[in-house]
Short mmCIF file of C-alpha atoms in Angstrom, two decimals:
data_model
loop_
_atom_site.label_atom_id
_atom_site.label_comp_id
_atom_site.label_asym_id
_atom_site.label_seq_id
_atom_site.Cartn_x
_atom_site.Cartn_y
_atom_site.Cartn_z
CA UNK A 1 -27.28 135.29 108.21
CA UNK A 2 -29.34 137.56 110.54
CA UNK A 3 -28.06 140.02 112.27
CA UNK A 4 -29.54 140.86 115.76
CA UNK A 5 -28.69 144.06 118.31
CA UNK A 6 -28.84 142.64 121.67
CA UNK A 7 -29.23 145.46 124.32
CA UNK A 8 -27.92 144.61 127.45
CA UNK A 9 -30.11 146.29 130.00
CA UNK A 10 -28.75 147.89 133.37
CA UNK A 11 -29.66 145.37 135.51
CA UNK A 12 -27.07 142.27 136.39
CA UNK A 13 -29.61 139.53 136.16
CA UNK A 14 -31.20 141.14 132.70
CA UNK A 15 -27.65 141.26 131.40
CA UNK A 16 -26.71 137.54 132.40
CA UNK A 17 -30.12 137.03 130.74
CA UNK A 18 -29.59 138.66 127.37
CA UNK A 19 -26.04 137.25 127.35
CA UNK A 20 -27.67 133.82 127.42
CA UNK A 21 -30.28 134.73 124.44
CA UNK A 22 -27.03 135.98 122.67
CA UNK A 23 -25.30 132.93 123.00
CA UNK A 24 -28.22 130.71 121.36
CA UNK A 25 -28.67 133.60 118.45
CA UNK A 26 -24.77 132.88 118.09
CA UNK A 27 -25.15 129.14 117.90
CA UNK A 28 -28.01 129.20 115.11
CA UNK A 29 -25.64 131.05 113.17
CA UNK A 30 -26.69 134.93 113.69
CA UNK A 31 -24.15 137.56 113.85
CA UNK A 32 -24.90 139.22 116.85
CA UNK A 33 -23.64 143.11 118.58
CA UNK A 34 -24.01 143.33 122.02
CA UNK A 35 -24.43 146.92 123.70
CA UNK A 36 -24.81 148.18 126.77
CA UNK A 37 -28.36 150.15 126.96
CA UNK A 38 -26.27 153.31 128.48
CA UNK A 39 -24.15 153.42 125.62
CA UNK A 40 -26.13 152.67 122.86
CA UNK A 41 -26.33 154.97 120.20
CA UNK A 42 -28.01 155.93 116.95
CA UNK A 43 -25.26 155.66 115.22
CA UNK A 44 -24.67 151.86 116.42
CA UNK A 45 -28.02 151.30 114.94
CA UNK A 46 -27.44 152.74 111.67
CA UNK A 47 -23.85 151.44 111.35
CA UNK A 48 -24.76 147.76 112.29
CA UNK A 49 -28.57 147.55 110.26
CA UNK A 50 -29.89 144.75 112.54
CA UNK A 51 -32.64 142.35 111.12
CA UNK A 52 -33.47 142.36 114.68
CA UNK A 53 -33.25 144.69 117.87
CA UNK A 54 -33.66 142.31 120.85
CA UNK A 55 -33.97 144.12 124.42
CA UNK A 56 -35.22 143.08 127.84
CA UNK A 57 -38.00 144.53 129.49
CA UNK A 58 -38.48 148.35 128.54
CA UNK A 59 -34.47 148.46 127.86
CA UNK A 60 -33.98 151.61 125.39
CA UNK A 61 -37.78 153.16 125.81
CA UNK A 62 -35.76 154.67 128.96
CA UNK A 63 -33.97 157.06 126.36
CA UNK A 64 -36.35 159.18 124.62
CA UNK A 65 -34.00 160.24 121.86
CA UNK A 66 -33.16 156.65 121.22
CA UNK A 67 -36.53 154.99 121.51
CA UNK A 68 -38.01 157.80 118.89
CA UNK A 69 -35.16 157.02 116.52
CA UNK A 70 -35.99 152.89 116.72
CA UNK A 71 -39.92 153.54 116.46
CA UNK A 72 -39.18 155.93 113.53
CA UNK A 73 -37.31 153.25 111.93
CA UNK A 74 -38.70 150.21 113.09
CA UNK A 75 -39.59 149.02 109.40
CA UNK A 76 -36.04 148.21 108.89
CA UNK A 77 -36.16 145.72 112.01
CA UNK A 78 -38.11 143.74 114.00
CA UNK A 79 -38.51 144.69 117.62
CA UNK A 80 -38.57 141.59 119.92
CA UNK A 81 -38.29 141.96 123.91
CA UNK A 82 -38.16 139.34 126.90
CA UNK A 83 -39.96 140.21 129.83
CA UNK A 84 -38.22 138.19 133.20
CA UNK A 85 -40.12 140.87 135.13
CA UNK A 86 -44.17 141.69 135.39
CA UNK A 87 -44.59 143.98 132.32
CA UNK A 88 -47.11 146.29 134.79
CA UNK A 89 -44.79 146.37 137.53
CA UNK A 90 -41.82 148.39 138.73
CA UNK A 91 -39.09 146.16 138.13
CA UNK A 92 -39.42 146.13 134.71
CA UNK A 93 -40.38 149.77 134.27
CA UNK A 94 -38.66 151.26 137.24
CA UNK A 95 -39.60 154.72 137.90
CA UNK A 96 -41.49 155.08 134.49
CA UNK A 97 -44.95 153.38 134.73
CA UNK A 98 -46.44 155.26 131.56
CA UNK A 99 -43.85 152.83 129.46
CA UNK A 100 -46.03 149.74 130.37
CA UNK A 101 -49.23 151.78 128.25
CA UNK A 102 -46.51 152.84 125.65
CA UNK A 103 -45.03 149.61 125.26
CA UNK A 104 -48.59 148.24 123.94
CA UNK A 105 -48.44 150.86 121.07
CA UNK A 106 -44.95 150.01 119.23
CA UNK A 107 -45.75 146.77 117.82
CA UNK A 108 -42.86 144.84 119.27
CA UNK A 109 -42.79 140.94 119.71
CA UNK A 110 -42.88 139.90 123.31
CA UNK A 111 -41.85 136.74 125.09
CA UNK A 112 -42.95 136.39 128.91
CA UNK A 113 -41.11 134.21 131.67
CA UNK A 114 -44.70 133.76 132.85
CA UNK A 115 -47.82 132.59 130.98
CA UNK A 116 -50.23 134.55 133.56
CA UNK A 117 -48.70 137.68 132.07
CA UNK A 118 -49.15 136.81 128.37
CA UNK A 119 -52.66 138.33 128.08
CA UNK A 120 -51.58 142.01 129.03
CA UNK A 121 -49.49 142.57 126.26
CA UNK A 122 -50.27 142.62 122.18
CA UNK A 123 -48.36 139.65 120.22
CA UNK A 124 -46.71 137.82 123.19
CA UNK A 125 -45.92 134.26 123.61
CA UNK A 126 -44.90 132.45 126.90
CA UNK A 127 -40.90 131.66 127.05
CA UNK A 128 -39.63 130.54 130.44
CA UNK A 129 -36.93 131.67 131.90
CA UNK A 130 -33.85 129.68 131.41
CA UNK A 131 -29.87 129.34 131.87
CA UNK A 132 -26.87 128.57 129.93
CA UNK A 133 -25.65 126.24 131.94
CA UNK A 134 -22.25 126.60 129.95
CA UNK A 135 -21.59 129.65 131.28
CA UNK A 136 -20.79 128.67 134.51
CA UNK A 137 -17.95 126.62 136.03
CA UNK A 138 -17.90 123.36 137.37
CA UNK A 139 -16.04 122.15 140.44
CA UNK A 140 -12.49 120.90 140.11
CA UNK A 141 -13.74 117.45 139.68
CA UNK A 142 -16.06 118.60 136.58
CA UNK A 143 -19.14 118.28 138.50
CA UNK A 144 -21.52 120.81 140.17
CA UNK A 145 -21.46 121.60 143.48
CA UNK A 146 -25.47 121.09 143.56
CA UNK A 147 -27.96 118.97 141.86
CA UNK A 148 -30.87 121.72 141.40
CA UNK A 149 -30.78 125.33 141.47
CA UNK A 150 -33.78 127.68 140.96
CA UNK A 151 -33.97 130.64 138.71
CA UNK A 152 -36.02 134.06 139.82
CA UNK A 153 -36.82 136.04 142.87
CA UNK A 154 -39.26 136.08 145.46
CA UNK A 155 -40.45 139.47 145.10
CA UNK A 156 -44.13 139.14 143.44
#
C-alpha cells in the first residue's frame, strides 16, 4: 500500500482539487495523510514516511526550511505536483517568481491542467482538471440543479 502525503495549499480551490486527488488515491488503496501546508513540519514527514509527496503548484516551496528538508531527502519519496495555474504565473507562485526557475531543478513529476504549459516544465504530463462529483450535494429530489458546470477561471 502506497503512502501519500497530500499537501493542502492555502487556496480554497487548490484545497478542493487536492482533496479530490486524495479521494482518488484512497479509492485506489493508498494510505493518505492530508496536511495543510501552513501546518506541515519536518517531523510530520519523518513520522509518516511517505512514498509520494503530492503538492499543488509550488506548495511547500514557499517555506524554505521545509523545502530544504524535502529536497535533501527526496531519494526517500517521489515528488509529484499538480498545477491548476499557469506555472510561470502569479497565481501559482504568488509573490515569489523565482520559484518557477527553482522548481525546474527539483526533479519532481508534474501534471498540468493545460497541454500548452507542459513544454515549460521538465517531466510534465497533461492531466485536465476534473471534479469529484460525489463531494457535492444533489437536490432533495436526488438530482443535480444544473445539467452542466464549468471548471476554471477567466483570468489568463
